[in-house]
Amino acid sequence: MVKFGLLLGGIALSSALLVGCGSDTDSKANDEKSNKTETVAKTDTKEKKVSFKNDTLTINDAVIKLTGSEFADPNTEYGEDKPTLILTYDYTNTSKEAMEPSTVFIACFGATQETETTIEDLDIAMSPQDPKYAKMNEIGNTKVKPGATVSTVISYEIKDKNTPITLTASQGVMGDKLGTKTYQFK
């Protein structure tokens, strides 16, 4: 049993000496490794600044430039019973996927009118039927390729001709409010 204890003690002492000898070399190697500086190349991941300035909404996936507005009386031939605010705009797809201008517009803009006690959300109206908007109507719900720009149109039903309409731009459906534009019947 004593021989076994001496054998175990010798093995433990040999192991300690081996570890001790190797630790100087290993610790120097570890120190050298830990003192090295690693340089990693940065990738350019700048996101565009989102904004609504000078009638232009800039978001990460698109640029929408409001180009015109017009008020129209209800077109009873098409069953309309409310006047509309017609907005024309240029849409540029800056995303990597084909996108529909009207979908992006609706996600980023909302129109309201205030009464004495409420703020009323305006509904999207039927596309304007005036022939001058025919081509713009066609493109509104068509997928636009990345990098392309098109001109299109959208309409809102107006609740009251005597109350201004506020168009509010945001970064998207749940995004931050970026600005407003007001329209008034003349």
PDB file of N, CA, C and O in Angstrom, residues 136-168:
ATOM      1  N   MET A 136     -51.957  56.726 -64.539  1.00  0.00           N
ATOM      2  CA  MET A 136     -51.512  56.717 -63.141  1.00  0.00           C
ATOM      3  C   MET A 136     -52.285  55.671 -62.334  1.00  0.00           C
ATOM      4  O   MET A 136     -51.717  55.041 -61.443  1.00  0.00           O
ATOM      5  N   ASN A 137     -53.575  55.511 -62.616  1.00  0.00           N
ATOM      6  CA  ASN A 137     -54.381  54.501 -61.922  1.00  0.00           C
ATOM      7  C   ASN A 137     -53.844  53.095 -62.176  1.00  0.00           C
ATOM      8  O   ASN A 137     -53.826  52.261 -61.280  1.00  0.00           O
ATOM      9  N   GLU A 138     -53.426  52.837 -63.401  1.00  0.00           N
ATOM     10  CA  GLU A 138     -52.920  51.506 -63.765  1.00  0.00           C
ATOM     11  C   GLU A 138     -51.667  51.139 -62.974  1.00  0.00           C
ATOM     12  O   GLU A 138     -51.496  50.003 -62.561  1.00  0.00           O
ATOM     13  N   ILE A 139     -50.786  52.099 -62.766  1.00  0.00           N
ATOM     14  CA  ILE A 139     -49.485  51.806 -62.158  1.00  0.00           C
ATOM     15  C   ILE A 139     -49.542  51.710 -60.628  1.00  0.00           C
ATOM     16  O   ILE A 139     -48.685  51.084 -60.012  1.00  0.00           O
ATOM     17  N   GLY A 140     -50.558  52.290 -60.001  1.00  0.00           N
ATOM     18  CA  GLY A 140     -50.636  52.343 -58.533  1.00  0.00           C
ATOM     19  C   GLY A 140     -50.568  50.990 -57.844  1.00  0.00           C
ATOM     20  O   GLY A 140     -49.995  50.865 -56.768  1.00  0.00           O
ATOM     21  N   ASN A 141     -51.165  49.975 -58.444  1.00  0.00           N
ATOM     22  CA  ASN A 141     -51.177  48.637 -57.840  1.00  0.00           C
ATOM     23  C   ASN A 141     -50.323  47.639 -58.613  1.00  0.00           C
ATOM     24  O   ASN A 141     -50.552  46.437 -58.547  1.00  0.00           O
ATOM     25  N   THR A 142     -49.366  48.145 -59.353  1.00  0.00           N
ATOM     26  CA  THR A 142     -48.445  47.314 -60.120  1.00  0.00           C
ATOM     27  C   THR A 142     -47.106  47.284 -59.401  1.00  0.00           C
ATOM     28  O   THR A 142     -46.657  48.302 -58.869  1.00  0.00           O
ATOM     29  N   LYS A 143     -46.462  46.130 -59.381  1.00  0.00           N
ATOM     30  CA  LYS A 143     -45.150  46.035 -58.733  1.00  0.00           C
ATOM     31  C   LYS A 143     -44.111  46.798 -59.546  1.00  0.00           C
ATOM     32  O   LYS A 143     -43.963  46.574 -60.739  1.00  0.00           O
ATOM     33  N   VAL A 144     -43.397  47.679 -58.858  1.00  0.00           N
ATOM     34  CA  VAL A 144     -42.367  48.504 -59.476  1.00  0.00           C
ATOM     35  C   VAL A 144     -41.005  47.908 -59.110  1.00  0.00           C
ATOM     36  O   VAL A 144     -40.743  47.591 -57.953  1.00  0.00           O
ATOM     37  N   LYS A 145     -40.161  47.783 -60.118  1.00  0.00           N
ATOM     38  CA  LYS A 145     -38.835  47.188 -59.921  1.00  0.00           C
ATOM     39  C   LYS A 145     -37.947  48.072 -59.052  1.00  0.00           C
ATOM     40  O   LYS A 145     -38.104  49.301 -59.035  1.00  0.00           O
ATOM     41  N   PRO A 146     -36.994  47.468 -58.363  1.00  0.00           N
ATOM     42  CA  PRO A 146     -36.030  48.249 -57.582  1.00  0.00           C
ATOM     43  C   PRO A 146     -35.320  49.276 -58.461  1.00  0.00           C
ATOM     44  O   PRO A 146     -34.916  48.977 -59.587  1.00  0.00           O
ATOM     45  N   GLY A 147     -35.217  50.496 -57.961  1.00  0.00           N
ATOM     46  CA  GLY A 147     -34.532  51.565 -58.683  1.00  0.00           C
ATOM     47  C   GLY A 147     -35.412  52.338 -59.646  1.00  0.00           C
ATOM     48  O   GLY A 147     -35.021  53.388 -60.126  1.00  0.00           O
ATOM     49  N   ALA A 148     -36.616  51.854 -59.929  1.00  0.00           N
ATOM     50  CA  ALA A 148     -37.498  52.515 -60.895  1.00  0.00           C
ATOM     51  C   ALA A 148     -38.350  53.585 -60.222  1.00  0.00           C
ATOM     52  O   ALA A 148     -38.653  53.504 -59.038  1.00  0.00           O
ATOM     53  N   THR A 149     -38.747  54.587 -61.017  1.00  0.00           N
ATOM     54  CA  THR A 149     -39.628  55.661 -60.561  1.00  0.00           C
ATOM     55  C   THR A 149     -40.840  55.713 -61.471  1.00  0.00           C
ATOM     56  O   THR A 149     -40.702  55.644 -62.694  1.00  0.00           O
ATOM     57  N   VAL A 150     -42.018  55.838 -60.870  1.00  0.00           N
ATOM     58  CA  VAL A 150     -43.277  55.940 -61.618  1.00  0.00           C
ATOM     59  C   VAL A 150     -44.118  57.068 -61.021  1.00  0.00           C
ATOM     60  O   VAL A 150     -43.923  57.470 -59.874  1.00  0.00           O
ATOM     61  N   SER A 151     -45.063  57.567 -61.813  1.00  0.00           N
ATOM     62  CA  SER A 151     -46.025  58.567 -61.345  1.00  0.00           C
ATOM     63  C   SER A 151     -47.362  57.879 -61.164  1.00  0.00           C
ATOM     64  O   SER A 151     -47.801  57.130 -62.042  1.00  0.00           O
ATOM     65  N   THR A 152     -48.015  58.145 -60.038  1.00  0.00           N
ATOM     66  CA  THR A 152     -49.279  57.485 -59.756  1.00  0.00           C
ATOM     67  C   THR A 152     -50.199  58.416 -58.963  1.00  0.00           C
ATOM     68  O   THR A 152     -49.865  59.586 -58.734  1.00  0.00           O
ATOM     69  N   VAL A 153     -51.345  57.903 -58.537  1.00  0.00           N
ATOM     70  CA  VAL A 153     -52.372  58.730 -57.912  1.00  0.00           C
ATOM     71  C   VAL A 153     -53.097  57.939 -56.819  1.00  0.00           C
ATOM     72  O   VAL A 153     -53.147  56.707 -56.876  1.00  0.00           O
ATOM     73  N   ILE A 154     -53.616  58.665 -55.834  1.00  0.00           N
ATOM     74  CA  ILE A 154     -54.429  58.063 -54.773  1.00  0.00           C
ATOM     75  C   ILE A 154     -55.471  59.096 -54.358  1.00  0.00           C
ATOM     76  O   ILE A 154     -55.256  60.303 -54.536  1.00  0.00           O
ATOM     77  N   SER A 155     -56.608  58.636 -53.830  1.00  0.00           N
ATOM     78  CA  SER A 155     -57.687  59.546 -53.426  1.00  0.00           C
ATOM     79  C   SER A 155     -58.179  59.225 -52.025  1.00  0.00           C
ATOM     80  O   SER A 155     -58.154  58.071 -51.603  1.00  0.00           O
ATOM     81  N   TYR A 156     -58.655  60.261 -51.334  1.00  0.00           N
ATOM     82  CA  TYR A 156     -59.269  60.122 -50.017  1.00  0.00           C
ATOM     83  C   TYR A 156     -60.680  60.697 -50.054  1.00  0.00           C
ATOM     84  O   TYR A 156     -60.910  61.757 -50.661  1.00  0.00           O
ATOM     85  N   GLU A 157     -61.628  60.016 -49.395  1.00  0.00           N
ATOM     86  CA  GLU A 157     -62.979  60.546 -49.241  1.00  0.00           C
ATOM     87  C   GLU A 157     -62.947  61.655 -48.199  1.00  0.00           C
ATOM     88  O   GLU A 157     -62.391  61.488 -47.117  1.00  0.00           O
ATOM     89  N   ILE A 158     -63.569  62.775 -48.530  1.00  0.00           N
ATOM     90  CA  ILE A 158     -63.585  63.927 -47.635  1.00  0.00           C
ATOM     91  C   ILE A 158     -64.888  63.929 -46.838  1.00  0.00           C
ATOM     92  O   ILE A 158     -65.958  63.702 -47.385  1.00  0.00           O
ATOM     93  N   LYS A 159     -64.797  64.194 -45.557  1.00  0.00           N
ATOM     94  CA  LYS A 159     -65.979  64.225 -44.690  1.00  0.00           C
ATOM     95  C   LYS A 159     -66.670  65.585 -44.738  1.00  0.00           C
ATOM     96  O   LYS A 159     -67.879  65.676 -44.660  1.00  0.00           O
ATOM     97  N   ASP A 160     -65.877  66.666 -44.854  1.00  0.00           N
ATOM     98  CA  ASP A 160     -66.433  68.012 -44.760  1.00  0.00           C
ATOM     99  C   ASP A 160     -65.597  68.963 -45.616  1.00  0.00           C
ATOM    100  O   ASP A 160     -64.392  69.099 -45.389  1.00  0.00           O
ATOM    101  N   LYS A 161     -66.247  69.660 -46.570  1.00  0.00           N
ATOM    102  CA  LYS A 161     -65.529  70.581 -47.456  1.00  0.00           C
ATOM    103  C   LYS A 161     -65.009  71.831 -46.738  1.00  0.00           C
ATOM    104  O   LYS A 161     -64.180  72.548 -47.272  1.00  0.00           O
ATOM    105  N   ASN A 162     -65.518  72.113 -45.561  1.00  0.00           N
ATOM    106  CA  ASN A 162     -65.136  73.332 -44.845  1.00  0.00           C
ATOM    107  C   ASN A 162     -63.981  73.127 -43.868  1.00  0.00           C
ATOM    108  O   ASN A 162     -63.550  74.078 -43.218  1.00  0.00           O
ATOM    109  N   THR A 163     -63.510  71.914 -43.748  1.00  0.00           N
ATOM    110  CA  THR A 163     -62.473  71.606 -42.765  1.00  0.00           C
ATOM    111  C   THR A 163     -61.180  71.195 -43.476  1.00  0.00           C
ATOM    112  O   THR A 163     -61.227  70.382 -44.405  1.00  0.00           O
ATOM    113  N   PRO A 164     -60.047  71.733 -43.063  1.00  0.00           N
ATOM    114  CA  PRO A 164     -58.776  71.332 -43.688  1.00  0.00           C
ATOM    115  C   PRO A 164     -58.505  69.831 -43.522  1.00  0.00           C
ATOM    116  O   PRO A 164     -58.970  69.209 -42.573  1.00  0.00           O
ATOM    117  N   ILE A 165     -57.736  69.306 -44.441  1.00  0.00           N
ATOM    118  CA  ILE A 165     -57.321  67.901 -44.400  1.00  0.00           C
ATOM    119  C   ILE A 165     -55.836  67.889 -44.065  1.00  0.00           C
ATOM    120  O   ILE A 165     -55.043  68.603 -44.680  1.00  0.00           O
ATOM    121  N   THR A 166     -55.477  67.063 -43.084  1.00  0.00           N
ATOM    122  CA  THR A 166     -54.077  66.937 -42.700  1.00  0.00           C
ATOM    123  C   THR A 166     -53.560  65.584 -43.167  1.00  0.00           C
ATOM    124  O   THR A 166     -54.116  64.543 -42.815  1.00  0.00           O
ATOM    125  N   LEU A 167     -52.533  65.615 -43.981  1.00  0.00           N
ATOM    126  CA  LEU A 167     -51.859  64.399 -44.441  1.00  0.00           C
ATOM    127  C   LEU A 167     -50.635  64.223 -43.548  1.00  0.00           C
ATOM    128  O   LEU A 167     -49.782  65.107 -43.473  1.00  0.00           O
ATOM    129  N   THR A 168     -50.570  63.101 -42.853  1.00  0.00           N
ATOM    130  CA  THR A 168     -49.469  62.840 -41.924  1.00  0.00           C
ATOM    131  C   THR A 168     -48.565  61.748 -42.494  1.00  0.00           C
ATOM    132  O   THR A 168     -49.046  60.679 -42.862  1.00  0.00           O
TER     133      THR A 168
END
